[in-house]
């Protein structure tokens, strides 16, 4: 009973702090604090399990420290919720690279940034499954030679006469047209693209020749959205 009273006293004290600080608690507005109230009520209800138990002063003191710690964790988790969600999404994006979250209502496809700080997207190029990296610095879609082969394009039949900038320096690529590309339910046909010479590129790139056909593409809170 004493323990529950102590928990209620803490809640009352927090209410007074909120009122006296012009509607703010540890930098949170009243709206945000209001969202925390259900969590505090849960803590108090859990504390009510001590009804009818006799506790000594040391138990009360230890319990107070425990509840203070739990409250600090709740406040800290809420304050840094976007950072925590962002990290979780990055880990998810790395564990399941290229998986799109499709919004049927808006027709958009969302992708999470991976731990390598890149957006990797699962795509079908000429029907073949390929991983592409979002790259607005690339003027066109660029395929590795191995991905080109998977898409039914023979690199040996191409002329690598276009100079391109790659992560390894200046390289050469061959200009081609892709029959179709499908990413997250968004399909485009007859897309201009390049095939990099063997060894010049590690992962294929999703460049502007595809991106400029979209209604829009946005990057917000480590989430890339393609709007078809």
mmCIF file of N, CA and C in Angstrom, residues 28-103:
data_model
loop_
_atom_site.group_PDB
_atom_site.id
_atom_site.type_symbol
_atom_site.label_atom_id
_atom_site.label_comp_id
_atom_site.label_asym_id
_atom_site.label_seq_id
_atom_site.Cartn_x
_atom_site.Cartn_y
_atom_site.Cartn_z
ATOM 1 N N UNK A 28 9.741 18.210 -23.319
ATOM 2 C CA UNK A 28 8.623 17.670 -24.091
ATOM 3 C C UNK A 28 7.404 18.568 -23.933
ATOM 4 N N UNK A 29 6.667 18.782 -25.016
ATOM 5 C CA UNK A 29 5.451 19.573 -24.964
ATOM 6 C C UNK A 29 4.342 18.776 -24.277
ATOM 7 N N UNK A 30 3.245 19.479 -23.915
ATOM 8 C CA UNK A 30 2.140 18.821 -23.218
ATOM 9 C C UNK A 30 1.560 17.679 -24.033
ATOM 10 N N UNK A 31 1.461 17.875 -25.349
ATOM 11 C CA UNK A 31 0.928 16.813 -26.212
ATOM 12 C C UNK A 31 1.753 15.549 -26.089
ATOM 13 N N UNK A 32 3.086 15.731 -26.123
ATOM 14 C CA UNK A 32 3.978 14.578 -26.052
ATOM 15 C C UNK A 32 3.900 13.908 -24.689
ATOM 16 N N UNK A 33 3.852 14.743 -23.624
ATOM 17 C CA UNK A 33 3.743 14.176 -22.282
ATOM 18 C C UNK A 33 2.434 13.415 -22.141
ATOM 19 N N UNK A 34 1.369 13.943 -22.780
ATOM 20 C CA UNK A 34 0.081 13.271 -22.730
ATOM 21 C C UNK A 34 0.150 11.867 -23.288
ATOM 22 N N UNK A 35 1.001 11.676 -24.292
ATOM 23 C CA UNK A 35 1.158 10.350 -24.870
ATOM 24 C C UNK A 35 1.896 9.409 -23.928
ATOM 25 N N UNK A 36 2.643 9.983 -22.967
ATOM 26 C CA UNK A 36 3.385 9.166 -22.016
ATOM 27 C C UNK A 36 2.532 8.741 -20.826
ATOM 28 N N UNK A 37 1.417 9.457 -20.593
ATOM 29 C CA UNK A 37 0.599 9.183 -19.416
ATOM 30 C C UNK A 37 0.138 7.725 -19.350
ATOM 31 N N UNK A 38 -0.337 7.120 -20.489
ATOM 32 C CA UNK A 38 -0.727 5.702 -20.412
ATOM 33 C C UNK A 38 0.406 4.804 -19.938
ATOM 34 N N UNK A 39 1.643 5.116 -20.340
ATOM 35 C CA UNK A 39 2.778 4.310 -19.896
ATOM 36 C C UNK A 39 2.973 4.445 -18.391
ATOM 37 N N UNK A 40 2.821 5.675 -17.887
ATOM 38 C CA UNK A 40 2.969 5.893 -16.449
ATOM 39 C C UNK A 40 1.871 5.166 -15.677
ATOM 40 N N UNK A 41 0.656 5.167 -16.240
ATOM 41 C CA UNK A 41 -0.451 4.467 -15.583
ATOM 42 C C UNK A 41 -0.180 2.971 -15.502
ATOM 43 N N UNK A 42 0.428 2.430 -16.562
ATOM 44 C CA UNK A 42 0.773 1.006 -16.550
ATOM 45 C C UNK A 42 1.755 0.715 -15.425
ATOM 46 N N UNK A 43 2.754 1.592 -15.277
ATOM 47 C CA UNK A 43 3.730 1.407 -14.206
ATOM 48 C C UNK A 43 3.044 1.424 -12.843
ATOM 49 N N UNK A 44 2.097 2.350 -12.675
ATOM 50 C CA UNK A 44 1.394 2.450 -11.392
ATOM 51 C C UNK A 44 0.539 1.212 -11.144
ATOM 52 N N UNK A 45 -0.118 0.697 -12.200
ATOM 53 C CA UNK A 45 -0.940 -0.502 -12.044
ATOM 54 C C UNK A 45 -0.092 -1.706 -11.667
ATOM 55 N N UNK A 46 1.091 -1.786 -12.260
ATOM 56 C CA UNK A 46 2.002 -2.880 -11.892
ATOM 57 C C UNK A 46 2.388 -2.751 -10.426
ATOM 58 N N UNK A 47 2.630 -1.509 -10.008
ATOM 59 C CA UNK A 47 2.995 -1.281 -8.610
ATOM 60 C C UNK A 47 1.874 -1.693 -7.668
ATOM 61 N N UNK A 48 0.626 -1.609 -8.148
ATOM 62 C CA UNK A 48 -0.512 -1.947 -7.288
ATOM 63 C C UNK A 48 -0.508 -3.411 -6.885
ATOM 64 N N UNK A 49 0.294 -4.218 -7.547
ATOM 65 C CA UNK A 49 0.410 -5.624 -7.169
ATOM 66 C C UNK A 49 1.007 -5.823 -5.792
ATOM 67 N N UNK A 50 1.502 -4.760 -5.204
ATOM 68 C CA UNK A 50 2.098 -4.867 -3.869
ATOM 69 C C UNK A 50 1.089 -4.629 -2.750
ATOM 70 N N UNK A 51 -0.223 -4.424 -3.108
ATOM 71 C CA UNK A 51 -1.254 -4.238 -2.080
ATOM 72 C C UNK A 51 -1.212 -5.391 -1.069
ATOM 73 N N UNK A 52 -1.340 -5.068 0.145
ATOM 74 C CA UNK A 52 -1.440 -6.087 1.182
ATOM 75 C C UNK A 52 -0.105 -6.639 1.618
ATOM 76 N N UNK A 53 0.986 -6.184 1.014
ATOM 77 C CA UNK A 53 2.301 -6.693 1.394
ATOM 78 C C UNK A 53 2.959 -5.710 2.350
ATOM 79 N N UNK A 54 3.655 -6.244 3.313
ATOM 80 C CA UNK A 54 4.399 -5.399 4.238
ATOM 81 C C UNK A 54 5.798 -5.184 3.667
ATOM 82 N N UNK A 55 6.220 -3.946 3.573
ATOM 83 C CA UNK A 55 7.550 -3.643 3.057
ATOM 84 C C UNK A 55 8.250 -2.731 4.039
ATOM 85 N N UNK A 56 9.563 -2.852 4.093
ATOM 86 C CA UNK A 56 10.328 -1.982 4.971
ATOM 87 C C UNK A 56 10.875 -0.799 4.188
ATOM 88 N N UNK A 57 11.580 0.086 4.897
ATOM 89 C CA UNK A 57 12.068 1.318 4.273
ATOM 90 C C UNK A 57 13.053 1.023 3.149
ATOM 91 N N UNK A 58 13.927 0.036 3.359
ATOM 92 C CA UNK A 58 14.917 -0.277 2.320
ATOM 93 C C UNK A 58 14.239 -0.767 1.048
ATOM 94 N N UNK A 59 13.137 -1.510 1.211
ATOM 95 C CA UNK A 59 12.394 -1.972 0.035
ATOM 96 C C UNK A 59 11.771 -0.800 -0.703
ATOM 97 N N UNK A 60 11.238 0.152 0.075
ATOM 98 C CA UNK A 60 10.636 1.333 -0.543
ATOM 99 C C UNK A 60 11.686 2.130 -1.303
ATOM 100 N N UNK A 61 12.850 2.307 -0.671
ATOM 101 C CA UNK A 61 13.924 3.079 -1.303
ATOM 102 C C UNK A 61 14.406 2.391 -2.582
ATOM 103 N N UNK A 62 14.588 1.066 -2.496
ATOM 104 C CA UNK A 62 15.021 0.326 -3.680
ATOM 105 C C UNK A 62 13.987 0.379 -4.784
ATOM 106 N N UNK A 63 12.704 0.277 -4.384
ATOM 107 C CA UNK A 63 11.637 0.363 -5.375
ATOM 108 C C UNK A 63 11.575 1.716 -6.034
ATOM 109 N N UNK A 64 11.821 2.766 -5.226
ATOM 110 C CA UNK A 64 11.804 4.122 -5.782
ATOM 111 C C UNK A 64 12.882 4.292 -6.839
ATOM 112 N N UNK A 65 14.073 3.761 -6.557
ATOM 113 C CA UNK A 65 15.169 3.843 -7.534
ATOM 114 C C UNK A 65 14.808 3.067 -8.795
ATOM 115 N N UNK A 66 14.196 1.887 -8.605
ATOM 116 C CA UNK A 66 13.797 1.072 -9.757
ATOM 117 C C UNK A 66 12.804 1.816 -10.632
ATOM 118 N N UNK A 67 11.774 2.412 -10.003
ATOM 119 C CA UNK A 67 10.768 3.134 -10.778
ATOM 120 C C UNK A 67 11.354 4.370 -11.442
ATOM 121 N N UNK A 68 12.266 5.045 -10.735
ATOM 122 C CA UNK A 68 12.916 6.212 -11.337
ATOM 123 C C UNK A 68 13.706 5.805 -12.572
ATOM 124 N N UNK A 69 14.383 4.646 -12.476
ATOM 125 C CA UNK A 69 15.139 4.153 -13.629
ATOM 126 C C UNK A 69 14.235 3.787 -14.784
ATOM 127 N N UNK A 70 13.112 3.131 -14.467
ATOM 128 C CA UNK A 70 12.168 2.754 -15.517
ATOM 129 C C UNK A 70 11.574 3.989 -16.180
ATOM 130 N N UNK A 71 11.276 5.008 -15.354
ATOM 131 C CA UNK A 71 10.728 6.240 -15.909
ATOM 132 C C UNK A 71 11.748 6.910 -16.826
ATOM 133 N N UNK A 72 13.025 6.898 -16.407
ATOM 134 C CA UNK A 72 14.083 7.496 -17.231
ATOM 135 C C UNK A 72 14.210 6.770 -18.564
ATOM 136 N N UNK A 73 14.065 5.432 -18.534
ATOM 137 C CA UNK A 73 14.142 4.651 -19.778
ATOM 138 C C UNK A 73 12.985 5.011 -20.699
ATOM 139 N N UNK A 74 11.773 5.146 -20.120
ATOM 140 C CA UNK A 74 10.601 5.505 -20.926
ATOM 141 C C UNK A 74 10.790 6.871 -21.564
ATOM 142 N N UNK A 75 11.226 7.862 -20.751
ATOM 143 C CA UNK A 75 11.443 9.209 -21.269
ATOM 144 C C UNK A 75 12.529 9.210 -22.336
ATOM 145 N N UNK A 76 13.642 8.510 -22.046
ATOM 146 C CA UNK A 76 14.745 8.466 -23.014
ATOM 147 C C UNK A 76 14.344 7.792 -24.309
ATOM 148 N N UNK A 77 13.611 6.666 -24.192
ATOM 149 C CA UNK A 77 13.172 5.965 -25.393
ATOM 150 C C UNK A 77 12.238 6.803 -26.236
ATOM 151 N N UNK A 78 11.342 7.538 -25.564
ATOM 152 C CA UNK A 78 10.411 8.394 -26.303
ATOM 153 C C UNK A 78 11.147 9.557 -26.956
ATOM 154 N N UNK A 79 12.077 10.165 -26.219
ATOM 155 C CA UNK A 79 12.802 11.329 -26.742
ATOM 156 C C UNK A 79 13.633 10.975 -27.965
ATOM 157 N N UNK A 80 14.181 9.753 -27.989
ATOM 158 C CA UNK A 80 15.046 9.338 -29.094
ATOM 159 C C UNK A 80 14.371 8.281 -29.960
ATOM 160 N N UNK A 81 13.032 8.336 -30.005
ATOM 161 C CA UNK A 81 12.293 7.306 -30.736
ATOM 162 C C UNK A 81 12.638 7.274 -32.214
ATOM 163 N N UNK A 82 12.841 8.456 -32.833
ATOM 164 C CA UNK A 82 13.135 8.471 -34.266
ATOM 165 C C UNK A 82 14.505 7.857 -34.547
ATOM 166 N N UNK A 83 15.484 8.149 -33.682
ATOM 167 C CA UNK A 83 16.811 7.570 -33.854
ATOM 168 C C UNK A 83 16.769 6.054 -33.680
ATOM 169 N N UNK A 84 15.999 5.600 -32.671
ATOM 170 C CA UNK A 84 15.891 4.162 -32.424
ATOM 171 C C UNK A 84 15.200 3.470 -33.586
ATOM 172 N N UNK A 85 14.101 4.073 -34.070
ATOM 173 C CA UNK A 85 13.383 3.498 -35.211
ATOM 174 C C UNK A 85 14.270 3.492 -36.448
ATOM 175 N N UNK A 86 15.031 4.581 -36.637
ATOM 176 C CA UNK A 86 15.924 4.659 -37.792
ATOM 177 C C UNK A 86 16.968 3.561 -37.775
ATOM 178 N N UNK A 87 17.566 3.308 -36.588
ATOM 179 C CA UNK A 87 18.566 2.250 -36.468
ATOM 180 C C UNK A 87 17.940 0.890 -36.723
ATOM 181 N N UNK A 88 16.743 0.672 -36.159
ATOM 182 C CA UNK A 88 16.058 -0.607 -36.369
ATOM 183 C C UNK A 88 15.752 -0.820 -37.847
ATOM 184 N N UNK A 89 15.322 0.238 -38.527
ATOM 185 C CA UNK A 89 15.017 0.124 -39.951
ATOM 186 C C UNK A 89 16.269 -0.139 -40.772
ATOM 187 N N UNK A 90 17.411 0.458 -40.356
ATOM 188 C CA UNK A 90 18.659 0.210 -41.076
ATOM 189 C C UNK A 90 19.074 -1.249 -40.944
ATOM 190 N N UNK A 91 18.935 -1.782 -39.728
ATOM 191 C CA UNK A 91 19.275 -3.189 -39.518
ATOM 192 C C UNK A 91 18.347 -4.070 -40.339
ATOM 193 N N UNK A 92 17.040 -3.736 -40.344
ATOM 194 C CA UNK A 92 16.077 -4.493 -41.148
ATOM 195 C C UNK A 92 16.420 -4.398 -42.625
ATOM 196 N N UNK A 93 16.805 -3.199 -43.068
ATOM 197 C CA UNK A 93 17.167 -3.015 -44.467
ATOM 198 C C UNK A 93 18.390 -3.812 -44.857
ATOM 199 N N UNK A 94 19.320 -3.997 -43.889
ATOM 200 C CA UNK A 94 20.520 -4.782 -44.166
ATOM 201 C C UNK A 94 20.216 -6.272 -44.158
ATOM 202 N N UNK A 95 19.326 -6.698 -43.244
ATOM 203 C CA UNK A 95 18.977 -8.115 -43.150
ATOM 204 C C UNK A 95 18.099 -8.558 -44.312
ATOM 205 N N UNK A 96 17.279 -7.650 -44.821
ATOM 206 C CA UNK A 96 16.402 -7.961 -45.954
ATOM 207 C C UNK A 96 16.612 -6.921 -47.051
ATOM 208 N N UNK A 97 17.797 -6.910 -47.657
ATOM 209 C CA UNK A 97 18.102 -5.868 -48.647
ATOM 210 C C UNK A 97 17.175 -5.920 -49.850
ATOM 211 N N UNK A 98 16.710 -4.735 -50.249
ATOM 212 C CA UNK A 98 15.938 -4.643 -51.475
ATOM 213 C C UNK A 98 14.460 -4.903 -51.339
ATOM 214 N N UNK A 99 13.987 -5.258 -50.137
ATOM 215 C CA UNK A 99 12.564 -5.559 -49.969
ATOM 216 C C UNK A 99 11.769 -4.257 -49.935
ATOM 217 N N UNK A 100 10.756 -4.149 -50.781
ATOM 218 C CA UNK A 100 9.948 -2.926 -50.867
ATOM 219 C C UNK A 100 8.712 -3.033 -49.991
ATOM 220 N N UNK A 101 8.359 -1.910 -49.365
ATOM 221 C CA UNK A 101 7.085 -1.794 -48.657
ATOM 222 C C UNK A 101 6.156 -1.010 -49.578
ATOM 223 N N UNK A 102 5.146 -1.686 -50.107
ATOM 224 C CA UNK A 102 4.285 -1.095 -51.132
ATOM 225 C C UNK A 102 3.017 -0.532 -50.506
ATOM 226 N N UNK A 103 2.725 0.717 -50.815
ATOM 227 C CA UNK A 103 1.486 1.370 -50.383
ATOM 228 C C UNK A 103 0.495 1.291 -51.536
#
